[in-house]
Amino acid sequence: MYVDDVLALVPSMPGRRVLLGLAGAPAAGKSTLARAMVEGVDARLGAGTAAYVPMDGFHLSNAQLDRLGLRGRKGAPETFDVDGYVHLLRRLRSSRDRTVYAPDFDRALDEPVAAGIAVPPQARLVVTEGNYLADDAAGWHEVRDLLDELWFVEADPAVREERLLARHVTGGRTDTEARAFIEASERPNALRVEATRSACTRVVRPDGVSGAPR
């Protein structure tokens, strides 16, 4: 899925690493698309050519969210360590002589996991994804300048909310709790993300349809 387009971004000269960002609302299919892209590039050019680094590893821990009174807004821009994410992107752009470690996110634990991802020195493409890669808020506005391309992943809102409901119920919430969280947090977050669509260079859909921002 979009593998040929992503392959065209992979630099032919050594010492250059490309960062491709995928922005989009919660449950739009960003992580599924990112993994498919990385697997497709590695299948063509060899293992370790591409790496997947999600923004979700920079969720604040639940303990920090409780301290800040933000547990009920988990997933909003203020519930991420954006400075840490920006610092990682800078390292990925500049460091090619050693492995770069990045945090991952464990949905079963609902917590970030330190150094869960390793980006090897030979990686020539990094695909990163998250809700707020095109956001203009303090900290977030630095992300776009660190990416070579920023694509917007679009999906039907009803489909997204079905995925979110299943995700939250699987994560331990009751159906009622999950629907309340979607109403209070996920929908406002999605509206904020949708407003950044025009700031992206291209709009893509997990079903393979793409086009220019509108």
PDB file of C-alpha atoms in Angstrom:
ATOM      1  CA  MET A   1       0.000   0.000   0.000  1.00  0.00           C
ATOM      2  CA  TYR A   2       1.708   3.178  -1.279  1.00  0.00           C
ATOM      3  CA  VAL A   3       4.991   1.248  -1.255  1.00  0.00           C
ATOM      4  CA  ASP A   4       6.089   2.557  -4.661  1.00  0.00           C
ATOM      5  CA  ASP A   5       5.454   6.130  -3.509  1.00  0.00           C
ATOM      6  CA  VAL A   6       7.443   5.577  -0.329  1.00  0.00           C
ATOM      7  CA  LEU A   7      10.292   3.894  -2.203  1.00  0.00           C
ATOM      8  CA  ALA A   8      10.647   7.051  -4.263  1.00  0.00           C
ATOM      9  CA  LEU A   9      11.481   8.901  -1.044  1.00  0.00           C
ATOM     10  CA  VAL A  10      14.285   6.554   0.000  1.00  0.00           C
ATOM     11  CA  PRO A  11      17.588   8.357  -0.627  1.00  0.00           C
ATOM     12  CA  SER A  12      20.114   6.730  -2.934  1.00  0.00           C
ATOM     13  CA  MET A  13      23.095   8.480  -1.361  1.00  0.00           C
ATOM     14  CA  PRO A  14      24.563   7.165   1.899  1.00  0.00           C
ATOM     15  CA  GLY A  15      24.411   9.361   4.961  1.00  0.00           C
ATOM     16  CA  ARG A  16      20.913  10.694   4.260  1.00  0.00           C
ATOM     17  CA  ARG A  17      17.849   9.575   6.171  1.00  0.00           C
ATOM     18  CA  VAL A  18      14.308  10.547   5.161  1.00  0.00           C
ATOM     19  CA  LEU A  19      11.535  11.103   7.695  1.00  0.00           C
ATOM     20  CA  LEU A  20       7.961  10.566   6.488  1.00  0.00           C
ATOM     21  CA  GLY A  21       5.169  11.665   8.815  1.00  0.00           C
ATOM     22  CA  LEU A  22       1.593  10.395   8.846  1.00  0.00           C
ATOM     23  CA  ALA A  23      -0.924  12.625  10.609  1.00  0.00           C
ATOM     24  CA  GLY A  24      -4.564  11.761  11.176  1.00  0.00           C
ATOM     25  CA  ALA A  25      -7.392  11.440  13.644  1.00  0.00           C
ATOM     26  CA  PRO A  26      -7.495   8.654  16.260  1.00  0.00           C
ATOM     27  CA  ALA A  27      -8.065   5.192  14.701  1.00  0.00           C
ATOM     28  CA  ALA A  28      -7.758   6.454  11.120  1.00  0.00           C
ATOM     29  CA  GLY A  29      -5.392   3.561  10.350  1.00  0.00           C
ATOM     30  CA  LYS A  30      -2.093   5.419  10.693  1.00  0.00           C
ATOM     31  CA  SER A  31      -0.158   2.680  12.456  1.00  0.00           C
ATOM     32  CA  THR A  32      -1.452  -0.054  10.137  1.00  0.00           C
ATOM     33  CA  LEU A  33      -0.467   1.980   7.088  1.00  0.00           C
ATOM     34  CA  ALA A  34       2.944   2.890   8.544  1.00  0.00           C
ATOM     35  CA  ARG A  35       3.788  -0.744   9.307  1.00  0.00           C
ATOM     36  CA  ALA A  36       2.700  -1.816   5.812  1.00  0.00           C
ATOM     37  CA  MET A  37       4.947   0.835   4.278  1.00  0.00           C
ATOM     38  CA  VAL A  38       7.954  -0.223   6.349  1.00  0.00           C
ATOM     39  CA  GLU A  39       7.408  -3.903   5.586  1.00  0.00           C
ATOM     40  CA  GLY A  40       7.042  -3.142   1.876  1.00  0.00           C
ATOM     41  CA  VAL A  41      10.248  -1.094   1.724  1.00  0.00           C
ATOM     42  CA  ASP A  42      12.201  -3.720   3.662  1.00  0.00           C
ATOM     43  CA  ALA A  43      10.892  -6.457   1.366  1.00  0.00           C
ATOM     44  CA  ARG A  44      12.210  -4.568  -1.676  1.00  0.00           C
ATOM     45  CA  LEU A  45      15.450  -3.086  -0.338  1.00  0.00           C
ATOM     46  CA  GLY A  46      16.412  -5.341   2.558  1.00  0.00           C
ATOM     47  CA  ALA A  47      15.654  -5.631   6.271  1.00  0.00           C
ATOM     48  CA  GLY A  48      16.517  -2.555   8.286  1.00  0.00           C
ATOM     49  CA  THR A  49      16.157  -0.110   5.389  1.00  0.00           C
ATOM     50  CA  ALA A  50      13.017   1.372   6.956  1.00  0.00           C
ATOM     51  CA  ALA A  51      11.900   1.851  10.551  1.00  0.00           C
ATOM     52  CA  TYR A  52       8.575   2.629  12.229  1.00  0.00           C
ATOM     53  CA  VAL A  53       8.591   5.119  15.121  1.00  0.00           C
ATOM     54  CA  PRO A  54       5.118   6.099  16.404  1.00  0.00           C
ATOM     55  CA  MET A  55       4.476   9.296  18.338  1.00  0.00           C
ATOM     56  CA  ASP A  56       2.463   7.268  20.881  1.00  0.00           C
ATOM     57  CA  GLY A  57       5.634   6.349  22.761  1.00  0.00           C
ATOM     58  CA  PHE A  58       5.595   9.928  24.029  1.00  0.00           C
ATOM     59  CA  HIS A  59       2.309   9.588  25.904  1.00  0.00           C
ATOM     60  CA  LEU A  60       2.777  10.837  29.444  1.00  0.00           C
ATOM     61  CA  SER A  61       2.570   7.978  31.933  1.00  0.00           C
ATOM     62  CA  ASN A  62      -0.725   7.427  33.720  1.00  0.00           C
ATOM     63  CA  ALA A  63       0.948   8.509  36.965  1.00  0.00           C
ATOM     64  CA  GLN A  64       1.872  11.860  35.393  1.00  0.00           C
ATOM     65  CA  LEU A  65      -1.603  12.256  33.892  1.00  0.00           C
ATOM     66  CA  ASP A  66      -3.137  11.658  37.325  1.00  0.00           C
ATOM     67  CA  ARG A  67      -0.767  14.203  38.859  1.00  0.00           C
ATOM     68  CA  LEU A  68      -1.771  16.771  36.242  1.00  0.00           C
ATOM     69  CA  GLY A  69      -5.475  15.923  36.363  1.00  0.00           C
ATOM     70  CA  LEU A  70      -5.429  14.940  32.671  1.00  0.00           C
ATOM     71  CA  ARG A  71      -6.282  11.225  32.805  1.00  0.00           C
ATOM     72  CA  GLY A  72      -9.724  11.882  31.315  1.00  0.00           C
ATOM     73  CA  ARG A  73      -8.113  13.760  28.387  1.00  0.00           C
ATOM     74  CA  LYS A  74      -5.528  11.115  27.524  1.00  0.00           C
ATOM     75  CA  GLY A  75      -4.686  11.488  23.850  1.00  0.00           C
ATOM     76  CA  ALA A  76      -5.055  15.288  23.779  1.00  0.00           C
ATOM     77  CA  PRO A  77      -1.976  17.313  22.729  1.00  0.00           C
ATOM     78  CA  GLU A  78      -1.159  18.301  26.312  1.00  0.00           C
ATOM     79  CA  THR A  79      -0.934  14.641  27.359  1.00  0.00           C
ATOM     80  CA  PHE A  80       2.212  14.004  25.284  1.00  0.00           C
ATOM     81  CA  ASP A  81       5.858  14.893  25.821  1.00  0.00           C
ATOM     82  CA  VAL A  82       6.140  16.891  22.609  1.00  0.00           C
ATOM     83  CA  ASP A  83       9.622  18.196  23.464  1.00  0.00           C
ATOM     84  CA  GLY A  84      10.872  14.632  23.809  1.00  0.00           C
ATOM     85  CA  TYR A  85       9.315  13.706  20.460  1.00  0.00           C
ATOM     86  CA  VAL A  86      10.892  16.708  18.697  1.00  0.00           C
ATOM     87  CA  HIS A  87      14.276  15.845  20.220  1.00  0.00           C
ATOM     88  CA  LEU A  88      13.973  12.280  18.909  1.00  0.00           C
ATOM     89  CA  LEU A  89      13.163  13.505  15.387  1.00  0.00           C
ATOM     90  CA  ARG A  90      16.270  15.681  15.464  1.00  0.00           C
ATOM     91  CA  ARG A  91      18.379  12.711  16.537  1.00  0.00           C
ATOM     92  CA  LEU A  92      16.922  10.570  13.774  1.00  0.00           C
ATOM     93  CA  ARG A  93      17.824  13.220  11.208  1.00  0.00           C
ATOM     94  CA  SER A  94      21.375  13.746  12.456  1.00  0.00           C
ATOM     95  CA  SER A  95      22.571  10.415  13.892  1.00  0.00           C
ATOM     96  CA  ARG A  96      23.604   7.693  11.450  1.00  0.00           C
ATOM     97  CA  ASP A  97      26.595   6.142  13.244  1.00  0.00           C
ATOM     98  CA  ARG A  98      24.784   4.356  16.073  1.00  0.00           C
ATOM     99  CA  THR A  99      21.424   2.860  16.959  1.00  0.00           C
ATOM    100  CA  VAL A 100      18.773   5.351  18.056  1.00  0.00           C
ATOM    101  CA  TYR A 101      16.352   4.056  20.687  1.00  0.00           C
ATOM    102  CA  ALA A 102      12.795   5.356  20.929  1.00  0.00           C
ATOM    103  CA  PRO A 103       9.918   4.702  23.329  1.00  0.00           C
ATOM    104  CA  ASP A 104       6.996   2.540  22.265  1.00  0.00           C
ATOM    105  CA  PHE A 105       3.426   2.354  23.593  1.00  0.00           C
ATOM    106  CA  ASP A 106       1.890  -0.813  25.031  1.00  0.00           C
ATOM    107  CA  ARG A 107      -1.883  -0.791  24.518  1.00  0.00           C
ATOM    108  CA  ALA A 108      -2.358  -3.701  26.914  1.00  0.00           C
ATOM    109  CA  LEU A 109      -0.642  -1.762  29.697  1.00  0.00           C
ATOM    110  CA  ASP A 110      -1.932   1.582  28.376  1.00  0.00           C
ATOM    111  CA  GLU A 111       1.531   2.962  29.118  1.00  0.00           C
ATOM    112  CA  PRO A 112       4.662   4.074  27.228  1.00  0.00           C
ATOM    113  CA  VAL A 113       7.621   1.680  27.243  1.00  0.00           C
ATOM    114  CA  ALA A 114      11.123   3.167  27.300  1.00  0.00           C
ATOM    115  CA  ALA A 115      13.537   2.152  24.507  1.00  0.00           C
ATOM    116  CA  GLY A 116      10.996  -0.255  23.022  1.00  0.00           C
ATOM    117  CA  ILE A 117      12.076   0.600  19.459  1.00  0.00           C
ATOM    118  CA  ALA A 118      15.558   0.478  17.927  1.00  0.00           C
ATOM    119  CA  VAL A 119      16.346   2.364  14.711  1.00  0.00           C
ATOM    120  CA  PRO A 120      19.537   0.848  13.242  1.00  0.00           C
ATOM    121  CA  PRO A 121      22.252   3.018  11.669  1.00  0.00           C
ATOM    122  CA  GLN A 122      21.515   1.619   8.193  1.00  0.00           C
ATOM    123  CA  ALA A 123      17.877   2.788   8.226  1.00  0.00           C
ATOM    124  CA  ARG A 124      17.404   5.219   5.340  1.00  0.00           C
ATOM    125  CA  LEU A 125      13.715   5.859   5.943  1.00  0.00           C
ATOM    126  CA  VAL A 126      11.788   6.424   9.163  1.00  0.00           C
ATOM    127  CA  VAL A 127       7.991   6.450   9.101  1.00  0.00           C
ATOM    128  CA  THR A 128       6.504   8.214  12.108  1.00  0.00           C
ATOM    129  CA  GLU A 129       2.829   8.738  12.789  1.00  0.00           C
ATOM    130  CA  GLY A 130       0.571  10.491  15.257  1.00  0.00           C
ATOM    131  CA  ASN A 131      -2.425  12.720  15.668  1.00  0.00           C
ATOM    132  CA  TYR A 132      -0.732  16.100  15.950  1.00  0.00           C
ATOM    133  CA  LEU A 133       2.160  16.091  13.484  1.00  0.00           C
ATOM    134  CA  ALA A 134       0.598  19.036  11.595  1.00  0.00           C
ATOM    135  CA  ASP A 135      -0.591  20.940  14.685  1.00  0.00           C
ATOM    136  CA  ASP A 136       0.389  24.586  15.228  1.00  0.00           C
ATOM    137  CA  ALA A 137       0.468  24.563  19.033  1.00  0.00           C
ATOM    138  CA  ALA A 138       3.630  25.320  20.999  1.00  0.00           C
ATOM    139  CA  GLY A 139       6.127  22.505  20.526  1.00  0.00           C
ATOM    140  CA  TRP A 140       4.067  20.723  17.904  1.00  0.00           C
ATOM    141  CA  HIS A 141       4.732  23.383  15.262  1.00  0.00           C
ATOM    142  CA  GLU A 142       8.397  22.284  15.235  1.00  0.00           C
ATOM    143  CA  VAL A 143       7.506  18.801  13.982  1.00  0.00           C
ATOM    144  CA  ARG A 144       6.700  19.716  10.368  1.00  0.00           C
ATOM    145  CA  ASP A 145      10.115  21.270   9.711  1.00  0.00           C
ATOM    146  CA  LEU A 146      11.790  18.020  10.786  1.00  0.00           C
ATOM    147  CA  LEU A 147       9.824  15.877   8.317  1.00  0.00           C
ATOM    148  CA  ASP A 148      10.618  15.515   4.622  1.00  0.00           C
ATOM    149  CA  GLU A 149       6.988  14.718   3.819  1.00  0.00           C
ATOM    150  CA  LEU A 150       3.816  14.877   5.900  1.00  0.00           C
ATOM    151  CA  TRP A 151       0.778  12.915   4.694  1.00  0.00           C
ATOM    152  CA  PHE A 152      -2.719  13.019   6.151  1.00  0.00           C
ATOM    153  CA  VAL A 153      -4.421   9.653   6.706  1.00  0.00           C
ATOM    154  CA  GLU A 154      -8.164   9.942   6.231  1.00  0.00           C
ATOM    155  CA  ALA A 155     -10.900   7.483   7.205  1.00  0.00           C
ATOM    156  CA  ASP A 156     -14.675   7.534   7.568  1.00  0.00           C
ATOM    157  CA  PRO A 157     -15.612   8.965  11.023  1.00  0.00           C
ATOM    158  CA  ALA A 158     -18.125   6.193  11.711  1.00  0.00           C
ATOM    159  CA  VAL A 159     -15.506   3.528  10.960  1.00  0.00           C
ATOM    160  CA  ARG A 160     -12.982   5.295  13.180  1.00  0.00           C
ATOM    161  CA  GLU A 161     -15.378   5.428  16.108  1.00  0.00           C
ATOM    162  CA  GLU A 162     -16.196   1.732  15.750  1.00  0.00           C
ATOM    163  CA  ARG A 163     -12.467   1.014  15.960  1.00  0.00           C
ATOM    164  CA  LEU A 164     -12.106   3.318  18.964  1.00  0.00           C
ATOM    165  CA  LEU A 165     -14.983   1.635  20.776  1.00  0.00           C
ATOM    166  CA  ALA A 166     -13.456  -1.800  20.198  1.00  0.00           C
ATOM    167  CA  ARG A 167     -10.021  -0.511  21.244  1.00  0.00           C
ATOM    168  CA  HIS A 168     -11.238   0.943  24.532  1.00  0.00           C
ATOM    169  CA  VAL A 169     -13.418  -2.048  25.423  1.00  0.00           C
ATOM    170  CA  THR A 170     -10.501  -4.379  24.721  1.00  0.00           C
ATOM    171  CA  GLY A 171      -8.382  -2.121  26.913  1.00  0.00           C
ATOM    172  CA  GLY A 172     -10.675  -2.692  29.891  1.00  0.00           C
ATOM    173  CA  ARG A 173     -13.372  -0.022  29.737  1.00  0.00           C
ATOM    174  CA  THR A 174     -17.024  -0.964  29.796  1.00  0.00           C
ATOM    175  CA  ASP A 175     -19.085  -0.123  26.726  1.00  0.00           C
ATOM    176  CA  THR A 176     -20.599   2.837  28.577  1.00  0.00           C
ATOM    177  CA  GLU A 177     -17.213   4.089  29.770  1.00  0.00           C
ATOM    178  CA  ALA A 178     -15.735   3.730  26.296  1.00  0.00           C
ATOM    179  CA  ARG A 179     -18.552   5.699  24.655  1.00  0.00           C
ATOM    180  CA  ALA A 180     -18.267   8.435  27.290  1.00  0.00           C
ATOM    181  CA  PHE A 181     -14.504   8.719  26.713  1.00  0.00           C
ATOM    182  CA  ILE A 182     -14.993   8.914  22.955  1.00  0.00           C
ATOM    183  CA  GLU A 183     -17.543  11.697  23.429  1.00  0.00           C
ATOM    184  CA  ALA A 184     -15.444  13.653  25.935  1.00  0.00           C
ATOM    185  CA  SER A 185     -11.965  13.201  24.465  1.00  0.00           C
ATOM    186  CA  GLU A 186     -11.631  11.323  21.187  1.00  0.00           C
ATOM    187  CA  ARG A 187     -14.136  13.401  19.195  1.00  0.00           C
ATOM    188  CA  PRO A 188     -12.688  16.796  20.228  1.00  0.00           C
ATOM    189  CA  ASN A 189      -9.214  15.462  19.437  1.00  0.00           C
ATOM    190  CA  ALA A 190     -10.383  14.244  16.031  1.00  0.00           C
ATOM    191  CA  LEU A 191     -11.893  17.633  15.186  1.00  0.00           C
ATOM    192  CA  ARG A 192      -8.622  19.328  16.074  1.00  0.00           C
ATOM    193  CA  VAL A 193      -6.660  16.918  13.912  1.00  0.00           C
ATOM    194  CA  GLU A 194      -9.051  17.277  10.963  1.00  0.00           C
ATOM    195  CA  ALA A 195      -8.416  21.019  11.023  1.00  0.00           C
ATOM    196  CA  THR A 196      -4.740  20.381  10.195  1.00  0.00           C
ATOM    197  CA  ARG A 197      -5.500  18.423   7.017  1.00  0.00           C
ATOM    198  CA  SER A 198      -4.641  21.275   4.662  1.00  0.00           C
ATOM    199  CA  ALA A 199      -1.189  21.654   6.242  1.00  0.00           C
ATOM    200  CA  CYS A 200      -0.174  18.216   4.930  1.00  0.00           C
ATOM    201  CA  THR A 201       1.393  17.598   1.550  1.00  0.00           C
ATOM    202  CA  ARG A 202      -0.865  14.725   0.558  1.00  0.00           C
ATOM    203  CA  VAL A 203      -4.046  12.952   1.688  1.00  0.00           C
ATOM    204  CA  VAL A 204      -4.082   9.158   1.703  1.00  0.00           C
ATOM    205  CA  ARG A 205      -6.594   6.535   2.738  1.00  0.00           C
ATOM    206  CA  PRO A 206      -5.877   3.038   4.066  1.00  0.00           C
ATOM    207  CA  ASP A 207      -8.086   1.723   1.235  1.00  0.00           C
ATOM    208  CA  GLY A 208      -5.581   3.073  -1.283  1.00  0.00           C
ATOM    209  CA  VAL A 209      -7.297   6.272  -2.415  1.00  0.00           C
ATOM    210  CA  SER A 210      -5.112   9.403  -2.345  1.00  0.00           C
ATOM    211  CA  GLY A 211      -5.159  13.016  -3.414  1.00  0.00           C
ATOM    212  CA  ALA A 212      -4.184  16.563  -2.570  1.00  0.00           C
ATOM    213  CA  PRO A 213      -5.390  18.300   0.599  1.00  0.00           C
ATOM    214  CA  ARG A 214      -8.682  20.111   0.241  1.00  0.00           C
TER     215      ARG A 214
END
